[in-house]
Short mmCIF file of C-alpha atoms in Angstrom, two decimals:
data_model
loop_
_atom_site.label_atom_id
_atom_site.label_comp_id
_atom_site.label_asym_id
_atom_site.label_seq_id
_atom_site.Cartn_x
_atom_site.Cartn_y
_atom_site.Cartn_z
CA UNK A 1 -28.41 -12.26 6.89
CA UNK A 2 -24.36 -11.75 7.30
CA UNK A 3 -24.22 -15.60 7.33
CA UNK A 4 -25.98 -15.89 4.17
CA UNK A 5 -24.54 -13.72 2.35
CA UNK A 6 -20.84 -15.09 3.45
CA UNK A 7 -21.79 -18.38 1.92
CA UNK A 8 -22.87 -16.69 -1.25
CA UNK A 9 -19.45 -14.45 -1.14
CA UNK A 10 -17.67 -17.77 -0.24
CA UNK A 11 -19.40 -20.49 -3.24
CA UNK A 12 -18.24 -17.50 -5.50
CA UNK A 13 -14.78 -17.85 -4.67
CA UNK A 14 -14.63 -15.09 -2.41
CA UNK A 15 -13.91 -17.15 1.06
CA UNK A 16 -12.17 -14.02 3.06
CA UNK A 17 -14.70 -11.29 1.96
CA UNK A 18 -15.29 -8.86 4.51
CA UNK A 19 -19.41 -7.89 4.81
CA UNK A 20 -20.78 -5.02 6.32
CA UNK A 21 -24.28 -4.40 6.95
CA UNK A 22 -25.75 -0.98 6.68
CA UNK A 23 -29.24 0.32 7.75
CA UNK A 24 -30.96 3.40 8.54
CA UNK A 25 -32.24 2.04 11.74
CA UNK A 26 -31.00 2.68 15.29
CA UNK A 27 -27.67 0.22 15.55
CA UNK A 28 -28.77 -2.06 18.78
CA UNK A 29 -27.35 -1.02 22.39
CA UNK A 30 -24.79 -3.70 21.70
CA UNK A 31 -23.50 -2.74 18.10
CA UNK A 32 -23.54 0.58 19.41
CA UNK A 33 -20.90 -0.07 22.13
CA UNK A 34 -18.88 -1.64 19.60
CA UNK A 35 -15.89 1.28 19.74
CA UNK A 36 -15.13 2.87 23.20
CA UNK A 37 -16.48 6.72 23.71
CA UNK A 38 -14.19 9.36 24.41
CA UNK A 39 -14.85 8.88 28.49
CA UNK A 40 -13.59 5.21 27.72
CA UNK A 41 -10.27 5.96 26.68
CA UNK A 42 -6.75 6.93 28.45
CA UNK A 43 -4.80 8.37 25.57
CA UNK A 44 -6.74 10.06 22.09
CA UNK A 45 -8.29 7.66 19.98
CA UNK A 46 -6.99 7.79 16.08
CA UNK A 47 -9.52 6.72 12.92
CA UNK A 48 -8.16 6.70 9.21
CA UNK A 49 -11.78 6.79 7.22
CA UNK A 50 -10.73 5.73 3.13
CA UNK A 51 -13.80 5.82 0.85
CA UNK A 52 -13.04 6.13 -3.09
CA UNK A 53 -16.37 5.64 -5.47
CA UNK A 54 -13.64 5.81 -8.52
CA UNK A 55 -15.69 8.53 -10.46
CA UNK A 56 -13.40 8.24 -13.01
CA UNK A 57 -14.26 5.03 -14.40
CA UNK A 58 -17.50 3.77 -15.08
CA UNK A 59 -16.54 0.11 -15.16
CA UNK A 60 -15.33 1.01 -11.82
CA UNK A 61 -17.82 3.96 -10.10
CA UNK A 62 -19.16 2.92 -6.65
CA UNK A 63 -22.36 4.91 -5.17
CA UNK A 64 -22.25 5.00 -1.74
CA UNK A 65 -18.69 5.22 -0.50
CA UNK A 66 -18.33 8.76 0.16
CA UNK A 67 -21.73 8.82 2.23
CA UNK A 68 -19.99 5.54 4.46
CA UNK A 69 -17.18 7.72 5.56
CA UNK A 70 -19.61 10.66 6.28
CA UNK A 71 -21.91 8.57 8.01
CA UNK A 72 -19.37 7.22 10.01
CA UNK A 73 -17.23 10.51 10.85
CA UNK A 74 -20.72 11.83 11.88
CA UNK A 75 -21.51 8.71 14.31
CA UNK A 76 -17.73 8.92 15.53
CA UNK A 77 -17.71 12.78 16.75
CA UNK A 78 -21.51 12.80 17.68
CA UNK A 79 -22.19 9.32 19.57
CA UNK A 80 -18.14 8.22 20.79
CA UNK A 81 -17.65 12.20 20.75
CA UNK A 82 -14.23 11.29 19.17
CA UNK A 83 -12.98 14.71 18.68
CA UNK A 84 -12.60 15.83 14.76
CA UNK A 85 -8.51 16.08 15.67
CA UNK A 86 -8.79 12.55 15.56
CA UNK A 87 -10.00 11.50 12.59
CA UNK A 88 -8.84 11.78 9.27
CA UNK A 89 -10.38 11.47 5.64
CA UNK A 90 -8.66 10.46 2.70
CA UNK A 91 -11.65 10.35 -0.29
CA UNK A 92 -11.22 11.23 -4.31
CA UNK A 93 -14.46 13.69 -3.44
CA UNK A 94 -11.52 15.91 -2.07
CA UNK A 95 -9.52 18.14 -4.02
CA UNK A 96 -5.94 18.15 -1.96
CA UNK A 97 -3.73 15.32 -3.36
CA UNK A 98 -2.24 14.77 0.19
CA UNK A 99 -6.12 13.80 0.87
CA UNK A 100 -6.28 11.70 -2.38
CA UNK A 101 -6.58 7.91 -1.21
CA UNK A 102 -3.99 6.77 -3.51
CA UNK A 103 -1.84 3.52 -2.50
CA UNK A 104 1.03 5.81 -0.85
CA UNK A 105 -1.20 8.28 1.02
CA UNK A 106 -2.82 5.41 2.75
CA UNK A 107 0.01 3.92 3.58
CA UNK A 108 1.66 7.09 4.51
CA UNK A 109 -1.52 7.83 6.45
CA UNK A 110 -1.10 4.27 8.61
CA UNK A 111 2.08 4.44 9.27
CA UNK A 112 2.80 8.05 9.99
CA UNK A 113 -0.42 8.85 12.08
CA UNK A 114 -2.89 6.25 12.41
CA UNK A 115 -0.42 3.91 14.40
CA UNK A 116 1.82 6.69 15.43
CA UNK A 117 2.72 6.28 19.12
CA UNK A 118 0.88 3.23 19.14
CA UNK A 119 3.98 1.11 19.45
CA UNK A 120 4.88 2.99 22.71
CA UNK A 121 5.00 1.36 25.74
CA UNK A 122 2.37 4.24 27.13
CA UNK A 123 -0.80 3.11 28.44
CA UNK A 124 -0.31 -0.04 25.85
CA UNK A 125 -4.62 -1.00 25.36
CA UNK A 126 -5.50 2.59 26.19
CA UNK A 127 -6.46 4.29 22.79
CA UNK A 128 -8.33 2.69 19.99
CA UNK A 129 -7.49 2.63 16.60
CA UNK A 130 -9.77 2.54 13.65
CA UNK A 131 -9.23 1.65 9.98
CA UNK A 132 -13.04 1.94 7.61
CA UNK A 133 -12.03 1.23 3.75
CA UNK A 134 -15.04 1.59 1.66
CA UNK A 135 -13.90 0.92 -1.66
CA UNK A 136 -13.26 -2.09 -4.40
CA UNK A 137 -10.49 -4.52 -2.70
CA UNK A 138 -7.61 -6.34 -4.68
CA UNK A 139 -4.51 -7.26 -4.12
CA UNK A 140 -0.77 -5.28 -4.70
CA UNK A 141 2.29 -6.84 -4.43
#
């Protein structure tokens, strides 16, 4: 179905569209081992979870992004039992601008905690690192 759907994203002039598949189904044994559990890891794992339904703009206004992020932070601290520490959530549901995923707090949020440390020479492979964007794309030069 993820094929098919890349060719339609692709004859449309999309080529480098990223697709996701969501269901309310249990995710296979092998989809499921996707990211490493907690007992996998050597040093903390770190997950930046972005999801902006632009409520502010009808032209704009997704549905589904802020239940994404939940679904995932759910799935992350219950299955991987990633611990809450280690996940962070910008979203425009939230009310604190430093949660506000605006262009600078993400970036802020990359580069001063998601791949904090990760540069180190310390147990280099050790940790995983997870970026989820749910959200319109575009570009920003």
């Amino acid at each position: 179905m993820l094929g098919g759907m890349r060719s339609v994203a692709a004859a449309s002039g999309c080529p480098s569209a990223l697709l996701t598949l969501r269901s309310s189904c249990p995710l296979p044994p092998a989809a499921a081992r996707l990211l490493p559990s907690i007992d996998e890891l050597r040093a903390p794992p770190r997950a930046l979870l972005v999801g902006i339904c632009y409520t502010g703009s009808a032209d704009w206004k997704l549905q589904g992004a802020w239940n994404d992020i939940s679904d995932l932070l759910g799935w992350l601290s219950t299955e991987l039992q990633w611990p809450r520490r280690s996940i962070r959530v910008l979203s425009d549901r939230l009310r604190s601008a430093s949660l506000q995923p605006t262009r600078a707090n993400i970036l802020r949020h990359l580069e001063e905690w998601l791949l904090m440390d990760e540069r180190s020479d310390d147990d280099p492979g050790q940790s995983c690192r997870l970026l989820h964007f749910c959200g319109h794309g575009g570009t920003d030069e």
